[in-house]
Coordinates of C-alpha atoms and ligand atoms in Angstrom, one line a residue:
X27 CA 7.4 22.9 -13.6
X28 CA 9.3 20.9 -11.2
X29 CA 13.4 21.2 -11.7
X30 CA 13.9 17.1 -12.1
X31 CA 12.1 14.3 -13.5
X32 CA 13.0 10.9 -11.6
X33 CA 13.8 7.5 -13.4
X34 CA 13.5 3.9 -12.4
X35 CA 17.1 3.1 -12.8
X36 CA 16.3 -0.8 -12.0
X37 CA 14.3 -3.1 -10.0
X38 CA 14.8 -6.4 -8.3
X39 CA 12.3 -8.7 -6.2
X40 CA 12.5 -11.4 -3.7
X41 CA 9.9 -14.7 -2.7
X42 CA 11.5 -16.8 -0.3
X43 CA 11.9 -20.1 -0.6
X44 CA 9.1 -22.3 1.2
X45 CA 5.6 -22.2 -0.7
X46 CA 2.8 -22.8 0.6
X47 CA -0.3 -24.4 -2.4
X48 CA -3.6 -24.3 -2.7
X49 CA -3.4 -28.2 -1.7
X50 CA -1.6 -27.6 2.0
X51 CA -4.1 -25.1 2.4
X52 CA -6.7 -27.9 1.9
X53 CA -5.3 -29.8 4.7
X54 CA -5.3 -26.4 7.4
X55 CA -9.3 -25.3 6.3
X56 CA -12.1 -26.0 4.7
X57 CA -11.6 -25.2 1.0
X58 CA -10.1 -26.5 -2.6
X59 CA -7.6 -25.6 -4.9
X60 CA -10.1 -25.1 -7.4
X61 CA -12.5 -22.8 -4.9
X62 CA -9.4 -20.9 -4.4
X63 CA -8.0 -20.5 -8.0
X64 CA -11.7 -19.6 -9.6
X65 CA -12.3 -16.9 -7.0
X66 CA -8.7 -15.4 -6.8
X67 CA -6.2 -16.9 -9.2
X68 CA -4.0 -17.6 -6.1
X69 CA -2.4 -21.2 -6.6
X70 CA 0.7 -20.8 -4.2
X71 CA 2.0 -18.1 -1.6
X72 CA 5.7 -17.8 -0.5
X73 CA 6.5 -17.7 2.8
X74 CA 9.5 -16.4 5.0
X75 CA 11.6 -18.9 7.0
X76 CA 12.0 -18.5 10.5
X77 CA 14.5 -16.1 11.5
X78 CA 14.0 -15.0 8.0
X79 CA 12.1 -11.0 8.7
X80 CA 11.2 -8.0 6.5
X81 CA 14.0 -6.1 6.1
X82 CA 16.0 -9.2 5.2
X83 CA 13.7 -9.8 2.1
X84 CA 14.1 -6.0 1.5
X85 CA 17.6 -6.7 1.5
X86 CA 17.8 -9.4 -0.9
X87 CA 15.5 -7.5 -3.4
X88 CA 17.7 -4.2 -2.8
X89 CA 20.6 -6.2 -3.9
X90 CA 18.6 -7.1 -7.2
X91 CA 17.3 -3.6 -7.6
X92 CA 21.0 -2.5 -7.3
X93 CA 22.6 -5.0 -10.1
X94 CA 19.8 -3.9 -12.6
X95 CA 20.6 -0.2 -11.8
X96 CA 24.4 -0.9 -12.1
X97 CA 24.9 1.1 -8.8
X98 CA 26.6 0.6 -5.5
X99 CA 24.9 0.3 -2.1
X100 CA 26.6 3.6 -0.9
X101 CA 25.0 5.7 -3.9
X102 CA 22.1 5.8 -2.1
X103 CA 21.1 8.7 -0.3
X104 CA 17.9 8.0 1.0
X105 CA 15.6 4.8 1.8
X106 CA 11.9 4.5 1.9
X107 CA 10.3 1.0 2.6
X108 CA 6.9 0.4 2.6
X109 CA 5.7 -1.9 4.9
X110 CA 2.7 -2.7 7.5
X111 CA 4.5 -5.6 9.0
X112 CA 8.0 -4.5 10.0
X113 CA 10.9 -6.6 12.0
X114 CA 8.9 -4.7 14.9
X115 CA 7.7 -1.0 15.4
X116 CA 10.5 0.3 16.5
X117 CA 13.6 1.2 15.2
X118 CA 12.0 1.3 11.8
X119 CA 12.6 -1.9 9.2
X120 CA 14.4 0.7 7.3
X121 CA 17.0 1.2 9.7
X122 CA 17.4 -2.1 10.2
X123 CA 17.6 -2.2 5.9
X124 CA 20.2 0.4 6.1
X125 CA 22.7 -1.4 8.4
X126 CA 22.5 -4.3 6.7
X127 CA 23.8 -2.2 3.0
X128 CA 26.7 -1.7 5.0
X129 CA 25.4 2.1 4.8
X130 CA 25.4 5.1 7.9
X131 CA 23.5 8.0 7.8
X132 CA 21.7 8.3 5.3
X133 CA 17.8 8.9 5.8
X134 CA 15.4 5.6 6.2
X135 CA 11.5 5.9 6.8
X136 CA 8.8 2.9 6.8
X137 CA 6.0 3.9 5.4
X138 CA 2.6 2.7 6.4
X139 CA 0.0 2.6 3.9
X140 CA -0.8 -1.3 3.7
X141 CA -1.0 -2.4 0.2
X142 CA -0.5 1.1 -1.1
X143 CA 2.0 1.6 0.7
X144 CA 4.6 1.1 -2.5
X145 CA 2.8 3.6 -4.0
X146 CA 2.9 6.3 -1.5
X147 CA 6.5 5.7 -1.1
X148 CA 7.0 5.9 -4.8
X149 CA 5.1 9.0 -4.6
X150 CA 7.5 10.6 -1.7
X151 CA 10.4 9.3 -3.6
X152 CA 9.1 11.1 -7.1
X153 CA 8.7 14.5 -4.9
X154 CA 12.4 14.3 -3.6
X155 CA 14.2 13.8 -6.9
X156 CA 11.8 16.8 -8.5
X157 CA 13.1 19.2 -5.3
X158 CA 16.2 18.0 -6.6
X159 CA 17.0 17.3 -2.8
X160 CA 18.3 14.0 -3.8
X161 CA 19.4 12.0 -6.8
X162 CA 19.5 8.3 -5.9
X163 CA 16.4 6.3 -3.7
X164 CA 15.9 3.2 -2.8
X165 CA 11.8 2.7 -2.6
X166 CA 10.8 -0.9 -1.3
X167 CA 7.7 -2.8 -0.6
X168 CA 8.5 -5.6 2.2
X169 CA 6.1 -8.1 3.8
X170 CA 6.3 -10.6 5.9
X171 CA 2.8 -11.4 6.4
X172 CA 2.0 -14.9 7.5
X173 CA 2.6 -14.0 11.3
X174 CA -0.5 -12.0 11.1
X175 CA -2.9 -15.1 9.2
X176 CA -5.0 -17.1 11.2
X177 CA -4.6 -20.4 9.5
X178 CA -7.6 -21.0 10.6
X179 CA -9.9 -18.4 9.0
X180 CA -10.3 -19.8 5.4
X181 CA -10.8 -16.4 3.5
X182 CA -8.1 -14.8 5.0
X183 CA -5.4 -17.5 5.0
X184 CA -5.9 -18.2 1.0
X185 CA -4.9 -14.8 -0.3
X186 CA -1.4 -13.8 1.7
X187 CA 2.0 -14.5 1.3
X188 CA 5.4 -12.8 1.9
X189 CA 7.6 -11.0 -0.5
X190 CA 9.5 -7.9 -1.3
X191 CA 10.3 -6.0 -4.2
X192 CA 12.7 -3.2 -4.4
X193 CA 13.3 0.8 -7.1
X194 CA 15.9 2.6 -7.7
X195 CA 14.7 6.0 -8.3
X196 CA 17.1 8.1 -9.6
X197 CA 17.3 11.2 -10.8
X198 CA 16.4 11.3 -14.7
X199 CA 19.0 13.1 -17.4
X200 CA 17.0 16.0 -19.1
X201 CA 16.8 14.6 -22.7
X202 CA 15.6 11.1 -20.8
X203 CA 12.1 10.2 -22.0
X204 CA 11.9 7.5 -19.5
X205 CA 10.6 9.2 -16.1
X206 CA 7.8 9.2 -14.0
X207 CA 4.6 11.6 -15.4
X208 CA 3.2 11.6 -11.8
X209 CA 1.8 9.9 -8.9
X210 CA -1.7 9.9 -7.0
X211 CA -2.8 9.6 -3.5
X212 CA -5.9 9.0 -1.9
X213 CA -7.4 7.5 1.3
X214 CA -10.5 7.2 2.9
X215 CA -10.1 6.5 6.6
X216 CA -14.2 6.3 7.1
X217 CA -13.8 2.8 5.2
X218 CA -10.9 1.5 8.0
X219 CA -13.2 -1.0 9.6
X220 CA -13.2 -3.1 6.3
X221 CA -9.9 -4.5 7.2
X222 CA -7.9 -4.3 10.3
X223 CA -4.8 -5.6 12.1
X224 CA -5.7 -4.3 15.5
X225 CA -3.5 -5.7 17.7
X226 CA 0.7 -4.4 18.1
X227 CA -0.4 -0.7 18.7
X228 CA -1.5 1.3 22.0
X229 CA -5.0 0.8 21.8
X230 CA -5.0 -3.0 21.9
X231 CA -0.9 -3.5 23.4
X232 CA 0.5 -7.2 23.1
X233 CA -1.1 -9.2 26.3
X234 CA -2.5 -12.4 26.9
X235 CA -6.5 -10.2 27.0
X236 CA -5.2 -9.0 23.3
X237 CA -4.3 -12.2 22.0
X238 CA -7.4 -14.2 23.3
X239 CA -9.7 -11.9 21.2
X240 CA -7.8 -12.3 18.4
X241 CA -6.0 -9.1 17.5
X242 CA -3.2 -10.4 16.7
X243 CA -4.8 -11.8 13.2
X244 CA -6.0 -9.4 10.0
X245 CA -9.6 -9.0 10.1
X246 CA -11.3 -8.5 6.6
X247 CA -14.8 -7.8 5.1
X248 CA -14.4 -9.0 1.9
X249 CA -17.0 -8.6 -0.3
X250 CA -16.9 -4.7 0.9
X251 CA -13.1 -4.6 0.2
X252 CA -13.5 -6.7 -3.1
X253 CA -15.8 -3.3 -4.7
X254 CA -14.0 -0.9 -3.3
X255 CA -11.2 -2.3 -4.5
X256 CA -12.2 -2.1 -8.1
X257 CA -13.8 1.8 -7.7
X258 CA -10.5 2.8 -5.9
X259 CA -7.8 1.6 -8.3
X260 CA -10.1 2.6 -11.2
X261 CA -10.9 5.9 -10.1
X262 CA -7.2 7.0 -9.4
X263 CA -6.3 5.2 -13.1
X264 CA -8.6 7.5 -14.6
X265 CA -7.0 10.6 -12.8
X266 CA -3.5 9.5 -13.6
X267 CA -4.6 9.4 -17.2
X268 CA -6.5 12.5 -17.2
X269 CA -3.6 14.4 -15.5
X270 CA -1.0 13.6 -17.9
X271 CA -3.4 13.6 -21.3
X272 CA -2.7 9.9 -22.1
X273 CA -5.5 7.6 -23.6
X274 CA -5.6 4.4 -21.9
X275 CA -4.5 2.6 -25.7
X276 CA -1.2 4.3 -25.0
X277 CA -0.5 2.3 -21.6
X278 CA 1.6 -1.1 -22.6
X279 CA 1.2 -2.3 -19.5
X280 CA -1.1 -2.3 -16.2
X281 CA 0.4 -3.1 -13.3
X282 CA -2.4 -3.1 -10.2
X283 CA -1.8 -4.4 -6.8
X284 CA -2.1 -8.1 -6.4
X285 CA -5.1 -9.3 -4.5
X286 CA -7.1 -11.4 -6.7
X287 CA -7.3 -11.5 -10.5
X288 CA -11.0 -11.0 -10.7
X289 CA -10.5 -7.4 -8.8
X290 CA -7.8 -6.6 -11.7
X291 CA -10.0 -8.3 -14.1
X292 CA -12.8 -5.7 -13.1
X293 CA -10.0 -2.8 -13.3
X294 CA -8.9 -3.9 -16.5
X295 CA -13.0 -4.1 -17.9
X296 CA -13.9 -0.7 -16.5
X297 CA -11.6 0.5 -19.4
X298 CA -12.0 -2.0 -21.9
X299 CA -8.2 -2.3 -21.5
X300 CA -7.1 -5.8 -22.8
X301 CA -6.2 -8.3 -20.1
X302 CA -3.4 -9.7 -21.8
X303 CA -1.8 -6.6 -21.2
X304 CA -2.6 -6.8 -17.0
X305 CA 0.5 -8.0 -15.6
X306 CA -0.2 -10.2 -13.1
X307 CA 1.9 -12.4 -10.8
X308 CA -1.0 -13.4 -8.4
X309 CA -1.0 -17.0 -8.8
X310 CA 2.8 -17.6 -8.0
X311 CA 2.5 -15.5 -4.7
X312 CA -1.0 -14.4 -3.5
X313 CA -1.7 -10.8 -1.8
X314 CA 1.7 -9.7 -0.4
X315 CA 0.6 -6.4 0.5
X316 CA 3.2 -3.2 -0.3
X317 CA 5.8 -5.7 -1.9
X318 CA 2.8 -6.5 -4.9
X319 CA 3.5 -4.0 -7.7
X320 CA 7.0 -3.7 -7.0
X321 CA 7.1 -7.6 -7.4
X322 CA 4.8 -7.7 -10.3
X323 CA 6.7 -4.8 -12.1
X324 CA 10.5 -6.3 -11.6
X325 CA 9.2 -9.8 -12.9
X326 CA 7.4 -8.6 -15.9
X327 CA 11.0 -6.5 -16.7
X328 CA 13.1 -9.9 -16.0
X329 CA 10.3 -12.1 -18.5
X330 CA 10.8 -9.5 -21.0
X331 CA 7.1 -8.4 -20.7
X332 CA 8.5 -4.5 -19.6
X333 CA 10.5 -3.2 -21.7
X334 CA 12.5 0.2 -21.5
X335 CA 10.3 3.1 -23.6
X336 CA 6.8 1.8 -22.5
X337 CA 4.3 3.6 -20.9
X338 CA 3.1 1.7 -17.8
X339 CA 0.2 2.3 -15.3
X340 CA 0.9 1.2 -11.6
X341 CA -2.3 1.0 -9.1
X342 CA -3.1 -0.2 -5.9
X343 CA -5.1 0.0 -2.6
X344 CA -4.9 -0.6 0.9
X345 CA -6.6 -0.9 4.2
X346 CA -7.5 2.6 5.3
X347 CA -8.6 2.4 2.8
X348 CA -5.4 3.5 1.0
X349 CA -5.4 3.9 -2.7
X350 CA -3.1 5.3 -5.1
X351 CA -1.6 5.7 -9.0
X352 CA 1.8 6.1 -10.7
X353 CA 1.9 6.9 -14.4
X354 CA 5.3 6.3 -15.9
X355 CA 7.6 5.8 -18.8
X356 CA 9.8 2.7 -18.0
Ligands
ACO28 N1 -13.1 -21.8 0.5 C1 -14.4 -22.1 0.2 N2 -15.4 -21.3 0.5 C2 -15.2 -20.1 1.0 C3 -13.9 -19.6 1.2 C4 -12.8 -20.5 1.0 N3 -11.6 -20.2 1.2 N4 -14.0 -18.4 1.7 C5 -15.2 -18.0 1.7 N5 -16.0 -19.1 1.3 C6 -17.4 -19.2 1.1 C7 -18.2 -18.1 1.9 O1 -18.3 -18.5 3.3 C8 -19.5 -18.0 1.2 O2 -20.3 -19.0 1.6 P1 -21.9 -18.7 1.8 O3 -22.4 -18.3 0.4 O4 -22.4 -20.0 2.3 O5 -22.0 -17.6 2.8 C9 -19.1 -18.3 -0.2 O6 -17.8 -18.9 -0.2 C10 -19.0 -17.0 -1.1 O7 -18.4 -16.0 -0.4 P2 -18.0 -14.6 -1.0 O8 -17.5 -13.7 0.1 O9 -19.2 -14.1 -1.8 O10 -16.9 -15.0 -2.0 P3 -16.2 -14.1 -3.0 O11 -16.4 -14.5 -4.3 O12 -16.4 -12.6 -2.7 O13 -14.7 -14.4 -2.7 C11 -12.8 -13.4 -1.4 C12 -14.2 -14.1 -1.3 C13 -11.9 -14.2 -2.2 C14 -12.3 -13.1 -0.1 C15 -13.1 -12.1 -2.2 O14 -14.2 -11.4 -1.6 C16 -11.9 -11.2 -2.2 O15 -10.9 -11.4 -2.8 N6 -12.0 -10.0 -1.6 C17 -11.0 -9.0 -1.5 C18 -10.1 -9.5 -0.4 C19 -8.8 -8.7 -0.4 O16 -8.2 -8.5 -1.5 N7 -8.3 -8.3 0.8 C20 -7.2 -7.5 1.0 C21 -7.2 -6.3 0.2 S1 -6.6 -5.0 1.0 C22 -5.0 -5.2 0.9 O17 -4.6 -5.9 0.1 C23 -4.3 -4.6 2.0

C-alpha cells in the first residue's frame, strides 16, 4: 500500500487570444468548414501571439490552477510540464515556468511524451506524493504548436492549436475520498513513424538542408493514427478500470485527449459509455497536444460539468506512440 494518496487540489487553463476558424482555414487550403467539422468536430483553434511561448501559457494557466487550489506560488515543491514544443530544448520550459512563479530551487522537468505527455506527468506526479517525497506539484500540459504546422498541408493544419492547462497535485488528507486510484502507461515505439516532428534534434539539426525537406513541419499518417488511437485509449481505459474494480457505469465523466470527436466517439462506443457524459472541448480549440485533458478537465470543472466526489476517467495518446490512463475521484 503506498503511504499517500494524492489529490487534485485545483485546476486552471489557458487559450490565447487570436483564433483561428474553420473559415480562415478555407482561405490558406483546400477544404470547408463543414469537411472539417463532420470529420473532426474542430470549428476553431487558438493560437499564441508572437512573443507569446509555452511556458508563458503554462504560466497563465498555473496562476488559474493556483486560485482554484487556494495556494501560493512558493508552496510548490516541484514542477512537471509536459510539453513536445518547448520555448526551445534547452534550459527546459520548466525552468523557464519556475522563474517566472517568482520561485528558486525547486525541481522542474519537461516531459516529453506528445499528447500523452499530461498523463505521464500526472503519472510521475501521483508516484511522488505516494513516496510521500513531496506534498504539493504543479503538473502542466503546454503547447505552442502552430510553429510546427505547415499551413499548407490541409490534414495537418485543421486539427492543431495552442493551449495550456495546469494541476495541483497535492497530497490528499487520509479520510479524503477524493484522490487519484492510479495511473497507466504505455508506449509503443515500433508505431513512431505514424507521426513525426523530425527536425530540432541531432539527427536532422536546424540548417537550411533540414528546412528544405521539410522537417521542420509534423508529419502524420492519419488514418493509421486515427485506429490506433481508438485501440490505445480504450485498451488502457479498460486496465484503469480493471485495476481499481470499477464498472464503467460508475465513471461520471470521460475525459480523453482531444484530437477529433469521432476518435472519442469510437472510445466512448467500445464501452457503450454514453456520449453525453464524454467531455469534450474539441470544437473551441482543436488537438493541442499535452495541454488537451488538462484543458478539457479544468473547463468541464469551471461549467459545472466536474464536480467534487465524481469518479472521472482521463485518457490519451501520443506519437511514439504514447498512450496512457488516470482513474480518479475529483
Ligand atoms: N479537407 C478536405 N479533404 C481532406 C482534408 C481536408 N482538410 N484532409 C484530407 N482530405 C481528403 C483526403 O485527401 C481524402 O481524399 P481521397 O479520398 O481523395 O484520398 C479524403 O479527404 C478522406 O481522407 P481520410 O484520411 O480517409 O479522412 P479521415 O476521415 O480519416 O479524416 C483525419 C482525416 C481528420 C486526419 C483523421 O484521419 C484523423 O483525425 N486522424 C487522426 C489524426 C490525429 O489525431 N493526429 C494527431 C494524433 S497524435 C497526437 O495528438 C499527438
Amino acid at each position: 500500500m503506498p503511504m499517500y494518496r494524492a489529490r487534485i487540489a485545483g485546476t486552471g487553463s489557458y487559450l490565447p487570444e487570436k483564433v483561428l476558424t474553420n473559415f480562415d482555414i478555407e482561405k490558406l487550403v483546400d477544404t470547408t468548414d463543414q469537411w472539417i467539422r463532420e470529420r473532426t468536430g474542430i470549428e476553431r483553434r487558438h493560437i499564441a501571439a508572437d512573443g507569446e511561448f509555452t511556458s508563458d501559457l503554462a504560466f497563465q494557466a498555473t496562476k488559474k490552477a493556483l486560485l482554484a487550489a487556494k495556494m501560493n506560488a512558493d508552496e510548490i515543491e516541484f514542477i512537471i510540464l509536459a510539453t513536445v514544443t518547448p520555448d526551445q530544448p534547452m534550459p527546459n520550459t520548466a525552468c523557464i515556468l519556475q522563474t517566472k512563479l517568482g520561485l528558486a530551487g525547486i525541481p522542474a522537468i519537461d516531459v516529453s511524451a506528445a499528447c500523452s505527455g499530461f498523463i505521464y506527468a500526472l503519472s510521475i506526479a501521483d508516484q511522488f506524493i505516494r513516496t510521500g517525497m513531496y506534498k504539493n506539484i504543479l503538473v502542466v500540459g503546454a503547447e505552442t504548436i502552430h510553429p510546427f504546422v505547415n499551413y499548407k498541408d490541409r490534414e495537418i493544419c485543421i486539427l492543431f492549436g495552442d493551449a495550456a492547462g495546469a494541476f495541483i497535485v497535492s497530497r490528499a488528507a487520509p479520510d479524503d475520498p477524493n484522490t487519484i486510484y492510479s495511473t497507466h502507461l504505455r508506449a509503443e515505439g515500433s508505431l513512431g513513424d505514424l507521426f513525426v516532428l523530425a527536425g530540432g534534434g541531432c539527427r536532422h539539426p536546424i540548417n537550411q538542408e533540414s528546412i528544405e525537406q521539410g522537417h521542420g513541419y509534423m508529419k502524420m499518417k492519419g488514418r493509421e493514427i486515427f485506429k490506433n488511437a481508438v485501440r490505445t485509449m480504450s485498451s488502457a481505459c479498460q486496465l484503469a478500470l480493471e485495476t481499481n474494480k470499477v464498472g464503467i457505469d460508475q465513471v461520471d465523466w470521460l475525459v480523453p485527449h482531444q484530437a477529433n470527436w469521432r476518435i472519442m466517439e469510437a472510445v466512448a462506443n467500445h464501452f457503450n459509455f454514453p456520449k453525453e457524459k464524454v467531455v469534450s472541448v474539441v470544437h473551441e480549440m482543436g488537438n493541442t497536444s499535452a495541454a488537451t485533458v488538462p484543458v478539457a478537465f479544468d473547463m468541464a470543472v469551471k461549467d459545472g460539468r466536474i464536480q467534487r466526489g465524481q469518479t472521472i476517467l482521463l485518457t490519451a495518446f501520443g506519437a511514439g506512440l504514447t498512450s496512457g490512463s488516470a482513474l480518479l475521484r475529483y
